[in-house]
PDB file of C-alpha atoms in Angstrom:
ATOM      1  CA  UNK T  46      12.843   5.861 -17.679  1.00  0.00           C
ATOM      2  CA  UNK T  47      13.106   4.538 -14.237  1.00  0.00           C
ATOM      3  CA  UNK T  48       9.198   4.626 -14.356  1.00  0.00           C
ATOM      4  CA  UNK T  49       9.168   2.147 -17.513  1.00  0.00           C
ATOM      5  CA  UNK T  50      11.881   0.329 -15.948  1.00  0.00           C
ATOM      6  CA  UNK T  51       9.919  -0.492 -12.496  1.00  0.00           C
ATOM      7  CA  UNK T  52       6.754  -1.133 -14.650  1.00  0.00           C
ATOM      8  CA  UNK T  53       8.027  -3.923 -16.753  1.00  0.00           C
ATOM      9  CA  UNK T  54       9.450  -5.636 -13.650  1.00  0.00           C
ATOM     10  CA  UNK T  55       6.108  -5.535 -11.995  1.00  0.00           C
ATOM     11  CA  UNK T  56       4.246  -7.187 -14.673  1.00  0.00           C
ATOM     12  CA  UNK T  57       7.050  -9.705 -15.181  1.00  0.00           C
ATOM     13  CA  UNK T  58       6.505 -10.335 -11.377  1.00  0.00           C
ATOM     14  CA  UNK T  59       2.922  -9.742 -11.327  1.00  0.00           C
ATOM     15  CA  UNK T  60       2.668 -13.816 -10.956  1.00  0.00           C
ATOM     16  CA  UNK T  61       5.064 -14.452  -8.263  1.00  0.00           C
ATOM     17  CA  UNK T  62       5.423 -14.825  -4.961  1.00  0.00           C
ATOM     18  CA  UNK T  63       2.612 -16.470  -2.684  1.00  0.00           C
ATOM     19  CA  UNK T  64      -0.532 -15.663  -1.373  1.00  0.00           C
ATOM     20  CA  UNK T  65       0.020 -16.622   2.238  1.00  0.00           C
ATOM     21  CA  UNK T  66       3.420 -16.117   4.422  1.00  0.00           C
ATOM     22  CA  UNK T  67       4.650 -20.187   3.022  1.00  0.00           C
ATOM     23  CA  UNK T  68       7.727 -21.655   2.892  1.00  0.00           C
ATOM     24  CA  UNK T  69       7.950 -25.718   1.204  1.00  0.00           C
ATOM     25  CA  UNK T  70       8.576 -28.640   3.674  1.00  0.00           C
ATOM     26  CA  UNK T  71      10.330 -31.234   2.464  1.00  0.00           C
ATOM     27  CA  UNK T  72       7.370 -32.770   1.271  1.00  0.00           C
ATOM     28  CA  UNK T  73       6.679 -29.516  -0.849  1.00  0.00           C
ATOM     29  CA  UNK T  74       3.890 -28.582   0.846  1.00  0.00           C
ATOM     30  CA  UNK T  75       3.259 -24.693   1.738  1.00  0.00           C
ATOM     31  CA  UNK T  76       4.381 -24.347   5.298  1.00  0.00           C
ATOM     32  CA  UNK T  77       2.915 -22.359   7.661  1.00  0.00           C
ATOM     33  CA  UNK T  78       4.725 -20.263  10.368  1.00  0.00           C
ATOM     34  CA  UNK T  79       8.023 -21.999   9.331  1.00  0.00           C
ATOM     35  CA  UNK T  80       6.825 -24.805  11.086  1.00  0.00           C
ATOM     36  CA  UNK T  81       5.792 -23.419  14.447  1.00  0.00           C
ATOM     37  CA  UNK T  82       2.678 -24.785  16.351  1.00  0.00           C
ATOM     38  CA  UNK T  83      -0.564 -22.450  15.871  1.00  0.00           C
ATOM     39  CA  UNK T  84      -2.003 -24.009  18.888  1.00  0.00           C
ATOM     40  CA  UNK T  85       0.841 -23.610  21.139  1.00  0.00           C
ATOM     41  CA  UNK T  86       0.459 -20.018  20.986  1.00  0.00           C
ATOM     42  CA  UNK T  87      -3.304 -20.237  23.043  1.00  0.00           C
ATOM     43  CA  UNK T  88      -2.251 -23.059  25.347  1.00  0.00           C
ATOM     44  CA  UNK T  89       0.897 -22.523  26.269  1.00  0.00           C
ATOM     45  CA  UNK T  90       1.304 -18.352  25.360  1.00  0.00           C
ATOM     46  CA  UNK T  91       4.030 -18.919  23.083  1.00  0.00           C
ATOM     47  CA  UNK T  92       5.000 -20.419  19.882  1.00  0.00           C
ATOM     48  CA  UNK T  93       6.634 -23.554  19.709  1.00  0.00           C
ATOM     49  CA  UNK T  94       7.916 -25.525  17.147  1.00  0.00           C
ATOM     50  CA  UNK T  95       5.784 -28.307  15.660  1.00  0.00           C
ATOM     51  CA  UNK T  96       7.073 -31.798  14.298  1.00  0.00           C
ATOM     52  CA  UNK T  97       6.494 -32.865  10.649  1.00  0.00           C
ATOM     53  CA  UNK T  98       4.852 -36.165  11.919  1.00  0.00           C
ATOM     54  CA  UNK T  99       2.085 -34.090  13.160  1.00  0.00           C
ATOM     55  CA  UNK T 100       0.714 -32.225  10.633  1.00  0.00           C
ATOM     56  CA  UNK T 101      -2.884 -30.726   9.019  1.00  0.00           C
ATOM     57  CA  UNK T 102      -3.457 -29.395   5.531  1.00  0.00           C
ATOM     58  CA  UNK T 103      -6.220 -26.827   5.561  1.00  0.00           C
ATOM     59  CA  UNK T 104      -6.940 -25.012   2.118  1.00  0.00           C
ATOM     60  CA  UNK T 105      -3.534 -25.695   1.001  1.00  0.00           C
ATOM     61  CA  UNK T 106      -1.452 -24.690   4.187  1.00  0.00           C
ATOM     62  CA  UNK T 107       0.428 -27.107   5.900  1.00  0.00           C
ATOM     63  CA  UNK T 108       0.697 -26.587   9.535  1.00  0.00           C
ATOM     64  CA  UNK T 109       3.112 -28.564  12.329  1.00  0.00           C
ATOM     65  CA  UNK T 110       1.912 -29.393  15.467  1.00  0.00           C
ATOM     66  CA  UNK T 111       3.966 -30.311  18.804  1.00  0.00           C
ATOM     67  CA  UNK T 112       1.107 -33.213  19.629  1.00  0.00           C
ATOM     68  CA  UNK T 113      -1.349 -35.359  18.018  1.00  0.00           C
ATOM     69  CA  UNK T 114      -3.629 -33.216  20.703  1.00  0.00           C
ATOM     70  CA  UNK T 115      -2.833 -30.197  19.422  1.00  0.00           C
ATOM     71  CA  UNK T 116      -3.124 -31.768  15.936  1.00  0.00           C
ATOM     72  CA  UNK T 117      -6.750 -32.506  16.529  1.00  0.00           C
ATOM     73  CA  UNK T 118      -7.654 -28.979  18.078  1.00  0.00           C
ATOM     74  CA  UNK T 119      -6.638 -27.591  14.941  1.00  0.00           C
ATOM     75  CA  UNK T 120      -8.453 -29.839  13.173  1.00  0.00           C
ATOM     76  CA  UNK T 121     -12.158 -29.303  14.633  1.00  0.00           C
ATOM     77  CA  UNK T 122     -11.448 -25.610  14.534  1.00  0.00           C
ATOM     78  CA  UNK T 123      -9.057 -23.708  11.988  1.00  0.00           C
ATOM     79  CA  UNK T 124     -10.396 -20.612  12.208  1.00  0.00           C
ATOM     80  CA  UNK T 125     -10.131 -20.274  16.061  1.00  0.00           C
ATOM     81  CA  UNK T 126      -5.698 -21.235  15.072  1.00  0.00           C
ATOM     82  CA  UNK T 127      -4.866 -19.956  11.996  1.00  0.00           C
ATOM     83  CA  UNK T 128      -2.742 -16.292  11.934  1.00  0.00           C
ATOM     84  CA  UNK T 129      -4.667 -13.621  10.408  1.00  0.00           C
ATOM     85  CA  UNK T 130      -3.376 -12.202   7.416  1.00  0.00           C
ATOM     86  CA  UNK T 131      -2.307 -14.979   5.812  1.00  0.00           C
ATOM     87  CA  UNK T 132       0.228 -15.184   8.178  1.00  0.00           C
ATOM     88  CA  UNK T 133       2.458 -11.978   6.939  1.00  0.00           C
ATOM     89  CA  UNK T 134       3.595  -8.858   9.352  1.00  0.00           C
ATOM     90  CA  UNK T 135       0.921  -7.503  10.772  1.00  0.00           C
ATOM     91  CA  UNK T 136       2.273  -4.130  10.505  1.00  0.00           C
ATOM     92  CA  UNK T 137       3.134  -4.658   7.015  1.00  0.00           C
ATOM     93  CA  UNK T 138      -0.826  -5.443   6.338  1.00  0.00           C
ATOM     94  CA  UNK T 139      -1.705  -2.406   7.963  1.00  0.00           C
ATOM     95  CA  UNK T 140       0.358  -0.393   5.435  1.00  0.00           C
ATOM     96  CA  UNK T 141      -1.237  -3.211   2.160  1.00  0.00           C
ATOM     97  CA  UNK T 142       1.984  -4.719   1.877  1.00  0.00           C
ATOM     98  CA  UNK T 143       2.296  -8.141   2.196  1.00  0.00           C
ATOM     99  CA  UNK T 144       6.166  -8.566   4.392  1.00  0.00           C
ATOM    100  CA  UNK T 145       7.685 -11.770   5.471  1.00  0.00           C
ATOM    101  CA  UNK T 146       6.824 -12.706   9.282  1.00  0.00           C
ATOM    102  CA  UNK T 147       8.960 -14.100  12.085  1.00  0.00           C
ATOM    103  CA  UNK T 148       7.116 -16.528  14.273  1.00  0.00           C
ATOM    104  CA  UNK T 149       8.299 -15.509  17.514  1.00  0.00           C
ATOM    105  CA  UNK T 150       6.584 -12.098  17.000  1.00  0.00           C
ATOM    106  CA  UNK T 151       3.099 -11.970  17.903  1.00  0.00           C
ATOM    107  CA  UNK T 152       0.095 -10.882  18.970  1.00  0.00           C
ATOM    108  CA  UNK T 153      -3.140 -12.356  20.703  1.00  0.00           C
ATOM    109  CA  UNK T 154      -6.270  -9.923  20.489  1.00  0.00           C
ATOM    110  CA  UNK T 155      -9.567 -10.670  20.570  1.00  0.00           C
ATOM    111  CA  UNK T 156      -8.926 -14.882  20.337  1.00  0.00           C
ATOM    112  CA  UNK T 157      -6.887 -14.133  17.231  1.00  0.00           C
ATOM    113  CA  UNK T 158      -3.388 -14.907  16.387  1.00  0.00           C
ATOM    114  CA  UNK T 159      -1.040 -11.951  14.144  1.00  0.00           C
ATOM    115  CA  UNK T 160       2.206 -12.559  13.379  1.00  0.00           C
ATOM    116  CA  UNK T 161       4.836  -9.986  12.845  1.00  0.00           C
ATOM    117  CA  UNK T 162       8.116  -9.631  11.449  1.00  0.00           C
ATOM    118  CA  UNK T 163      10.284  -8.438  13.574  1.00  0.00           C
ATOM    119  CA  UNK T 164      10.342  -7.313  16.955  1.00  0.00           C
ATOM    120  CA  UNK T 165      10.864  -3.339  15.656  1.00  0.00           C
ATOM    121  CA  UNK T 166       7.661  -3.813  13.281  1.00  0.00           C
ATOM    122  CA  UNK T 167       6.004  -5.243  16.200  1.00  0.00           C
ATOM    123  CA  UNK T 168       6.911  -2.422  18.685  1.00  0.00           C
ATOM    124  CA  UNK T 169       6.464   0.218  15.974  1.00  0.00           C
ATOM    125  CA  UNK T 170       2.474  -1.034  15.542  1.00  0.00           C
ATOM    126  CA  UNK T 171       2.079  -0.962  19.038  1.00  0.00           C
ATOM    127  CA  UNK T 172       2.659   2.744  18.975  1.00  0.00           C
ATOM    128  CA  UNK T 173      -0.885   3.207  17.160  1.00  0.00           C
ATOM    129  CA  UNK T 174      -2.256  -0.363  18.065  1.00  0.00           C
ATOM    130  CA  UNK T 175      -6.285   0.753  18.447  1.00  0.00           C
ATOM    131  CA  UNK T 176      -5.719   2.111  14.458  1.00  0.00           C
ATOM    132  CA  UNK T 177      -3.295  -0.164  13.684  1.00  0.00           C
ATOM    133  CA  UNK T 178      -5.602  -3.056  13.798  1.00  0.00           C
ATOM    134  CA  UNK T 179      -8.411  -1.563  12.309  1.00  0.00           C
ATOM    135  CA  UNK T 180      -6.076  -0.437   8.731  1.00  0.00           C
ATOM    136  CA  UNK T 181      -4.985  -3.794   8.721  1.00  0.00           C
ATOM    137  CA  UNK T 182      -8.758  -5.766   8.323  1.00  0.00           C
ATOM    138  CA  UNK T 183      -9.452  -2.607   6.075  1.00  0.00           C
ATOM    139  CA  UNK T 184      -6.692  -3.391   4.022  1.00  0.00           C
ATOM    140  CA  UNK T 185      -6.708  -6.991   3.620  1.00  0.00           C
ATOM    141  CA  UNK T 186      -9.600  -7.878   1.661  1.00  0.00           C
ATOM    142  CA  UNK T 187      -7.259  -6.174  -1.287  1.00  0.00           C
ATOM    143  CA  UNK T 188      -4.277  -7.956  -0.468  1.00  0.00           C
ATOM    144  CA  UNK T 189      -5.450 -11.528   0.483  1.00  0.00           C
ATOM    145  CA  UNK T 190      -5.652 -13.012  -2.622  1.00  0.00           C
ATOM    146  CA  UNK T 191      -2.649 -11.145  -4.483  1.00  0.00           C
ATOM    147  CA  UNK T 192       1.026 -12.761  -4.853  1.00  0.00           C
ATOM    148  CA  UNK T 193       3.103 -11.079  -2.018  1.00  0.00           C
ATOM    149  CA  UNK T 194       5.220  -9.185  -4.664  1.00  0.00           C
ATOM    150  CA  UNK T 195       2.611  -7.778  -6.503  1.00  0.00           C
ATOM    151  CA  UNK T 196       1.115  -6.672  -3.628  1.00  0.00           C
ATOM    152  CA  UNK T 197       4.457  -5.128  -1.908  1.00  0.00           C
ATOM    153  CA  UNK T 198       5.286  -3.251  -5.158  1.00  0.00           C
ATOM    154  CA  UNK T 199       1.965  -1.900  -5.730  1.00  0.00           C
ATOM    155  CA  UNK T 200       1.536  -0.288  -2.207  1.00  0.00           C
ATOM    156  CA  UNK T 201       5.326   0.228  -1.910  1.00  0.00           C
ATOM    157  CA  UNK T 202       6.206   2.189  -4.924  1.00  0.00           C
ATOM    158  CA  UNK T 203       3.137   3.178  -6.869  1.00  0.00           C
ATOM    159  CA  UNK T 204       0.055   3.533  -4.360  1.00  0.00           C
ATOM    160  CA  UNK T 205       0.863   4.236  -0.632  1.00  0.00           C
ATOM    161  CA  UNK T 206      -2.366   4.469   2.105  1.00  0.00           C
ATOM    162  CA  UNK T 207      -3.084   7.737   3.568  1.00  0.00           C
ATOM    163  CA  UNK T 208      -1.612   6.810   6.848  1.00  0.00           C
ATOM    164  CA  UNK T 209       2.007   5.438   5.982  1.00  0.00           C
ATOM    165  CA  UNK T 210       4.665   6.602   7.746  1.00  0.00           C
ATOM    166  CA  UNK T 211       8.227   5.809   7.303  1.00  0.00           C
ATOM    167  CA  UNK T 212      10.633   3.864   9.253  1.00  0.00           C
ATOM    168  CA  UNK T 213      12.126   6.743  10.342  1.00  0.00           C
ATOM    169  CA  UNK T 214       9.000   8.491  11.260  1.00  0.00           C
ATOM    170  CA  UNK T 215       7.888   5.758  13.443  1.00  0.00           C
ATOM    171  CA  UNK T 216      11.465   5.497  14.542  1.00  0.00           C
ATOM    172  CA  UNK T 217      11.191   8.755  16.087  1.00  0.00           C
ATOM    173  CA  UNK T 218       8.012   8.321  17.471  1.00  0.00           C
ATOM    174  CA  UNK T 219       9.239   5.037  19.377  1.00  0.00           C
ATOM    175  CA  UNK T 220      12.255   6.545  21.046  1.00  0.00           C
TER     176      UNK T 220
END
């Protein structure tokens, strides 16, 4: 029964939830890193809130900037700026599942930007960083273009990787 039961709720969900890590503005745009700078995190090594006024669209995403300058950076290069992942946990990726991200947790390797979404998840991939990373581009291409619940429940309840490990493993493993 409980089977049947999770089943119908996925398919009722199948449509919801968002494709990147967005909240709305006020404008009703899809906000990127709940408003943080993507730039900031290269020049200045941290994030750092951005101000409405300042702003790019690129394929739908709305990003905030701290500067015009940084504004314009963005602008001639995207790619080099954006978070990977659609801006959800890192760690969360690695495992297919698409988990909201906190700003302030991050990640610079290799001239790219991953957010994660807390400081445990964070620490936790760290333990297993040099496979870490690699799961997490294997496992994207599936969940880049799938509605964060959809994506959650299917590697969550019905389809785990190989390599998951629970909280508590990792937990253990940490301390």
């Amino acid at each position: 029964m409980r089977f049947v039961l999770v089943t119908v709720a996925a398919l009722v969900l199948q449509g919801c939830g968002s494709i990147n890590a967005t909240v709305k503005d006020a404008a009703g745009r899809d906000l990127m890193l709940l408003g943080h700078d993507p730039v900031s995190y290269f020049v200045h090594g941290k994030p750092q809130r951005g101000v409405p006024k300042f702003n790019a669209t690129v394929e739908g995403k709305t990003y905030y900037f701290a500067s015009a300058a940084h504004r314009d950076q963005f602008v001639a290069a995207p790619d080099k700026y954006e978070p990977q992942f659609g801006g959800f946990c890192t760690n969360g990726v690695t495992y297919g599942v698409k988990l909201s991200s906190d700003p302030t947790e991050f990640e610079i390797i290799g001239g790219k930007l991953y957010i994660f979404g807390d400081v445990l998840g964070h620490e936790y991939w760290l333990l297993e960083k040099d496979k870490n990373l690699p799961h997490a581009h294997q496992m994207w291409p599936e969940a880049k273009d799938v509605p964060w619940v959809q994506q959650t429940m299917k590697r969550s309840i019905f389809n785990r990787v190989d390599w998951y490990q629970s909280g508590g493993a990792l937990r253990d493993e940490w301390e």
